[in-house]
Amino acid sequence: MLNLSNISVTFNEDTPDEKKALQDINLSLNSGDFVTVIGSNGAGKSTLMNIVSGSLKPDIGIVEINGKKVSQLPEYKRSNFIGRVFQDPMAGTAPSMTIEENLAMAYARNKKRKLRIGVTKKRREMFREFLETLHLGLENRLNAKVGLLSGGERQALSLLMATFTEPNILLLDEHTAALDPSRAELITNLTGEVVEKFNLTTLMVTHNMQQALDLGNRLIMMDKGQIIFDVSGKEKQELTIEKLLHEFQRIRGKQMDNDRAVLG
Amino acid sequence: MFISIFGAVESGIIYAIMALGVYLSFRVLDFPDLTVDGSFVTGAGVAAISIINGVPPFIATVFALLAGCLAGSITGLLNTKGKINPLLSGILMMIALYSINLRIMGRPNLPLINESTIFTGLKPLFETTGINQALNSLVQLFGVERFPGSWAVLIIMVFVTLIIKVITDYFLKTEVGLALRATGDNERMIRSFSANTDSLKIIGLALSNGLVALSGGLVAQYGGFADVNMGIGMIVIGLASVIIGEAIFGTKTIMRTTLAVIGGAIAYRIVVTLALKVKFLETGDMKLITALLVIVALIAPKLIATSKEQQRRKRKKMALSKKAEEV
Ligand SMILES: Nc1ncnc2c1ncn2[C@@H]1O[C@H](COP(=O)(O)OP(=O)(O)OP(=O)(O)O)[C@@H](O)[C@H]1O
Ligand SMILES: [Mg+2]
């Protein structure tokens, strides 16, 4: 489904600020895989998402989706088949437009936009049904401006907008980080539900280890632009936070030893 | 008095088309487009030179519209493909258009007094069908004693402007229109829903300047001339109309807002006409009056809101102390 081979990204190359954000990343996702991504600040998680979405081009490496090379496709073309929810609840919706207008824009994602009315009666009914699945009462506020919604409501709407057209790939970058614990849990549960319902191939970045363990069938850990740990299936199910931290220290420690060996 | 207000409404409704164009760029696309000062003259110049060369006035007016679209799309290209900031793209296009307009017109001023225009063609129709007389006797009921020469311009322009308004409203509700509005509202978001924001900006600026140039073409035919300097300060007049209209008539829905913009354009003309009746003020003061109007329209709503809020708090305090007394 999604194939990244030998992806490298360096920011500010050949300057004192040089930053190797991704180093020779290889990652392959099967259809229906739900992968959670963890790692410390600056590990390159968001950069990885941007490479998949196309908002960033790799220095070298190839991105393939469904066996098609998409490295050269601009972001707006790739988003035909990639859904995305950002960390900032403001980022995923148009605040001065209504809920139904926002949904209509999301609905047009994989179609050619035409000079026909965006919110028709028929579509409004469909939007209403989708909104009901969020259990937030938004189906009764179709004409409310999205700017009036709370962060949690907006993020739930963003999630719906990103998924209800059933994209091939769903990218979630800390999409619950800006919410209070109870809203975060709500969105986390919704995420699990929609990913299952539409059987979406998903990459989800999170700083919440428990969330990373609870959701998905595969987990990868990133550090300094590399994937340093990758578990799936039964092995992932048996993983606990302690084991994860232990694993991190083990790998990191080994790396430090290596560094020492090189320097020494 | 009636005659001068009548004239203000008449020209206000022609300039309203320009204001709708400014609304599209300034509000919908969130793009402060200064091309307007140039593209307004482009419209006037293209319409004038075409009419002088024997093109039927209606076709000449369509040419004006298309020329404006072209100018707007170049501003859009400068901004999106050339990565020049919005303000600078518009300024560059505006200054370039000054020379281009002179080339189009051949000389700085083109009189149309002896040419037939869209309006001259339709004026006799209003005379022979008795529409003029009917409307004159109608306003006579309200105590008006001096009548305008013809109602033709006003009636035609009310129709044309309203048709443009309705088309604009419809367009902003289409799939393309929604994406256009989102481009001005949250560009990153709409790009993640597979919209090509570069193309949308170019389309939006083309439409915006198309309307501005259409208005210019009509103003030239209405006033009987095109002048290379007639666009100076046009963007501010457009903004004044948008801001005054929004302040007076509100912005609840798109339909309401576009109507407000038209109302604002008319209100602006009326205020300027009345202001110029004050003995102390001269025609040259018009730009100053415009600037002051915009400032008032920007500040007044905020002041009113703050004082309302203060009064509300005061009432609450009073009610609270009253309760305390009773206890
Ligand atoms: N546009 C940019 N220009 C320069 N450096 C950048 C840019 N974007 C990211 N970086 C750097 O690349 C590294 C990886 O950034 P990235 O945003 O991918 O980290 P992350 O894993 O998402 O971190 P966080 O958990 O804080 O979100 C960081 O050191 C960051 O400073
Ligand atoms: Mg990040």
CSV table of N, CA and C in Angstrom, one decimal, chain A residues 75-76 79-80 86 90-97 101-102 104-106 109 112-118 123 145 161, chain B residues 170-179 181-182 185-186 188-197 199 251-254:
chain,number,residue,atom,x,y,z
A,75,GLU,N,1.4,18.1,-3.5
A,75,GLU,CA,0.6,17.8,-2.3
A,75,GLU,C,-0.9,17.7,-2.7
A,76,TYR,N,-1.3,18.7,-3.4
A,76,TYR,CA,-2.8,18.8,-3.7
A,76,TYR,C,-3.3,17.6,-4.5
A,79,SER,N,-3.3,14.5,-2.2
A,79,SER,CA,-4.4,14.4,-1.2
A,79,SER,C,-5.7,13.9,-1.7
A,80,ASN,N,-5.7,13.6,-3.0
A,80,ASN,CA,-6.8,12.8,-3.6
A,80,ASN,C,-7.0,11.5,-2.8
A,86,PHE,N,-4.3,17.4,11.5
A,86,PHE,CA,-3.1,18.0,12.0
A,86,PHE,C,-3.2,18.1,13.6
A,90,MET,N,-7.1,24.2,14.8
A,90,MET,CA,-7.5,25.2,13.8
A,90,MET,C,-7.1,24.8,12.4
A,91,ALA,N,-6.2,23.9,12.3
A,91,ALA,CA,-5.5,23.7,10.9
A,91,ALA,C,-6.4,22.9,10.0
A,92,GLY,N,-7.3,22.0,10.5
A,92,GLY,CA,-8.0,21.1,9.6
A,92,GLY,C,-9.3,21.5,9.1
A,93,THR,N,-9.8,22.7,9.5
A,93,THR,CA,-11.1,23.2,9.0
A,93,THR,C,-11.0,24.7,8.6
A,94,ALA,N,-12.0,25.1,7.9
A,94,ALA,CA,-12.1,26.5,7.5
A,94,ALA,C,-13.0,27.2,8.5
A,95,PRO,N,-12.5,28.1,9.4
A,95,PRO,CA,-13.3,28.6,10.5
A,95,PRO,C,-14.4,29.5,10.1
A,96,SER,N,-14.3,30.2,9.0
A,96,SER,CA,-15.4,31.2,8.8
A,96,SER,C,-16.5,30.5,7.9
A,97,MET,N,-16.3,29.2,7.6
A,97,MET,CA,-17.4,28.5,6.8
A,97,MET,C,-18.1,27.6,7.7
A,101,GLU,N,-20.6,23.2,4.9
A,101,GLU,CA,-19.7,23.7,3.8
A,101,GLU,C,-18.3,23.0,4.0
A,102,ASN,N,-17.8,22.9,5.2
A,102,ASN,CA,-16.6,22.2,5.4
A,102,ASN,C,-16.6,20.8,4.9
A,104,ALA,N,-18.7,19.6,2.7
A,104,ALA,CA,-18.8,19.5,1.3
A,104,ALA,C,-17.4,19.6,0.6
A,105,MET,N,-16.6,20.4,1.2
A,105,MET,CA,-15.2,20.6,0.6
A,105,MET,C,-14.4,19.3,0.8
A,106,ALA,N,-14.6,18.6,1.9
A,106,ALA,CA,-13.9,17.4,2.1
A,106,ALA,C,-14.5,16.3,1.2
A,109,ARG,N,-13.1,15.9,-2.2
A,109,ARG,CA,-11.6,15.6,-2.3
A,109,ARG,C,-11.3,14.7,-3.5
A,112,LYS,N,-13.7,15.7,-9.2
A,112,LYS,CA,-13.3,17.0,-9.8
A,112,LYS,C,-14.3,18.1,-9.3
A,113,ARG,N,-13.7,19.2,-8.8
A,113,ARG,CA,-14.6,20.2,-8.3
A,113,ARG,C,-15.3,20.9,-9.5
A,114,LYS,N,-16.6,21.1,-9.4
A,114,LYS,CA,-17.3,21.6,-10.6
A,114,LYS,C,-18.1,22.8,-10.2
A,115,LEU,N,-18.8,23.4,-11.1
A,115,LEU,CA,-19.7,24.6,-10.9
A,115,LEU,C,-21.1,24.1,-10.5
A,116,ARG,N,-21.2,23.2,-9.6
A,116,ARG,CA,-22.5,22.8,-9.1
A,116,ARG,C,-22.5,23.0,-7.6
A,117,ILE,N,-23.7,23.2,-7.1
A,117,ILE,CA,-23.8,23.5,-5.7
A,117,ILE,C,-23.1,22.5,-4.8
A,118,GLY,N,-22.4,23.0,-3.8
A,118,GLY,CA,-21.6,22.1,-3.0
A,118,GLY,C,-22.5,21.4,-1.9
A,123,ARG,N,-26.9,15.6,-0.1
A,123,ARG,CA,-25.6,15.6,0.6
A,123,ARG,C,-25.8,16.0,2.0
A,145,LYS,N,-20.9,28.2,12.1
A,145,LYS,CA,-19.6,28.4,11.6
A,145,LYS,C,-18.6,27.6,12.4
A,161,MET,N,-13.9,14.6,8.4
A,161,MET,CA,-13.6,15.1,7.1
A,161,MET,C,-12.5,14.4,6.4
B,170,TYR,N,-24.3,32.5,-6.2
B,170,TYR,CA,-24.4,31.1,-6.6
B,170,TYR,C,-23.0,30.5,-6.7
B,171,PHE,N,-22.1,31.2,-7.4
B,171,PHE,CA,-20.7,30.7,-7.6
B,171,PHE,C,-20.0,30.4,-6.3
B,172,LEU,N,-20.2,31.3,-5.3
B,172,LEU,CA,-19.5,31.1,-4.0
B,172,LEU,C,-20.1,29.9,-3.2
B,173,LYS,N,-21.2,29.3,-3.7
B,173,LYS,CA,-21.8,28.1,-3.1
B,173,LYS,C,-21.4,26.8,-3.9
B,174,THR,N,-20.9,27.0,-5.0
B,174,THR,CA,-20.5,25.8,-5.8
B,174,THR,C,-19.3,25.2,-5.2
B,175,GLU,N,-19.0,24.0,-5.7
B,175,GLU,CA,-17.8,23.3,-5.2
B,175,GLU,C,-16.5,24.1,-5.4
B,176,VAL,N,-16.4,24.7,-6.6
B,176,VAL,CA,-15.3,25.6,-6.9
B,176,VAL,C,-15.3,26.8,-5.9
B,177,GLY,N,-16.5,27.4,-5.8
B,177,GLY,CA,-16.6,28.6,-4.9
B,177,GLY,C,-16.2,28.3,-3.5
B,178,LEU,N,-16.7,27.1,-3.0
B,178,LEU,CA,-16.3,26.8,-1.6
B,178,LEU,C,-14.8,26.6,-1.5
B,179,ALA,N,-14.2,26.0,-2.4
B,179,ALA,CA,-12.7,25.9,-2.4
B,179,ALA,C,-12.0,27.2,-2.4
B,181,ARG,N,-13.3,30.1,-1.3
B,181,ARG,CA,-13.4,30.7,0.0
B,181,ARG,C,-12.5,30.1,1.0
B,182,ALA,N,-12.3,28.8,0.9
B,182,ALA,CA,-11.4,28.1,1.9
B,182,ALA,C,-10.0,28.5,1.6
B,185,ASP,N,-9.5,31.3,3.6
B,185,ASP,CA,-9.8,31.1,5.0
B,185,ASP,C,-8.7,30.2,5.7
B,186,ASN,N,-8.4,29.1,5.0
B,186,ASN,CA,-7.4,28.2,5.5
B,186,ASN,C,-6.8,27.4,4.4
B,188,ARG,N,-3.9,25.9,3.9
B,188,ARG,CA,-3.3,24.6,4.2
B,188,ARG,C,-4.4,23.5,4.2
B,189,MET,N,-5.5,23.8,4.8
B,189,MET,CA,-6.6,22.8,4.9
B,189,MET,C,-7.1,22.4,3.6
B,190,ILE,N,-7.4,23.4,2.7
B,190,ILE,CA,-8.0,23.1,1.5
B,190,ILE,C,-7.0,22.4,0.5
B,191,ARG,N,-5.8,22.7,0.7
B,191,ARG,CA,-4.8,21.9,-0.1
B,191,ARG,C,-4.8,20.5,0.3
B,192,SER,N,-5.0,20.2,1.6
B,192,SER,CA,-5.0,18.8,2.1
B,192,SER,C,-6.3,18.1,1.6
B,193,PHE,N,-7.2,18.9,1.0
B,193,PHE,CA,-8.4,18.3,0.4
B,193,PHE,C,-8.3,18.4,-1.1
B,194,SER,N,-7.1,18.2,-1.6
B,194,SER,CA,-6.8,18.2,-3.1
B,194,SER,C,-7.4,19.4,-3.9
B,195,ALA,N,-7.2,20.6,-3.4
B,195,ALA,CA,-7.5,21.7,-4.2
B,195,ALA,C,-6.2,22.4,-4.6
B,196,ASN,N,-6.1,22.8,-5.8
B,196,ASN,CA,-5.0,23.5,-6.3
B,196,ASN,C,-5.1,25.0,-6.0
B,197,THR,N,-4.5,25.4,-4.9
B,197,THR,CA,-4.8,26.8,-4.4
B,197,THR,C,-4.2,27.8,-5.3
B,199,SER,N,-4.2,27.8,-8.6
B,199,SER,CA,-5.2,28.0,-9.7
B,199,SER,C,-6.4,28.8,-9.1
B,251,THR,N,-23.1,40.8,7.9
B,251,THR,CA,-22.4,39.8,7.1
B,251,THR,C,-22.8,38.4,7.4
B,252,LYS,N,-24.0,38.3,7.9
B,252,LYS,CA,-24.4,36.9,8.4
B,252,LYS,C,-24.2,35.8,7.4
B,253,THR,N,-24.7,36.0,6.2
B,253,THR,CA,-24.5,35.0,5.1
B,253,THR,C,-23.9,35.7,3.9
B,254,ILE,N,-23.5,34.9,2.9
B,254,ILE,CA,-22.9,35.4,1.7
B,254,ILE,C,-23.9,36.3,1.0
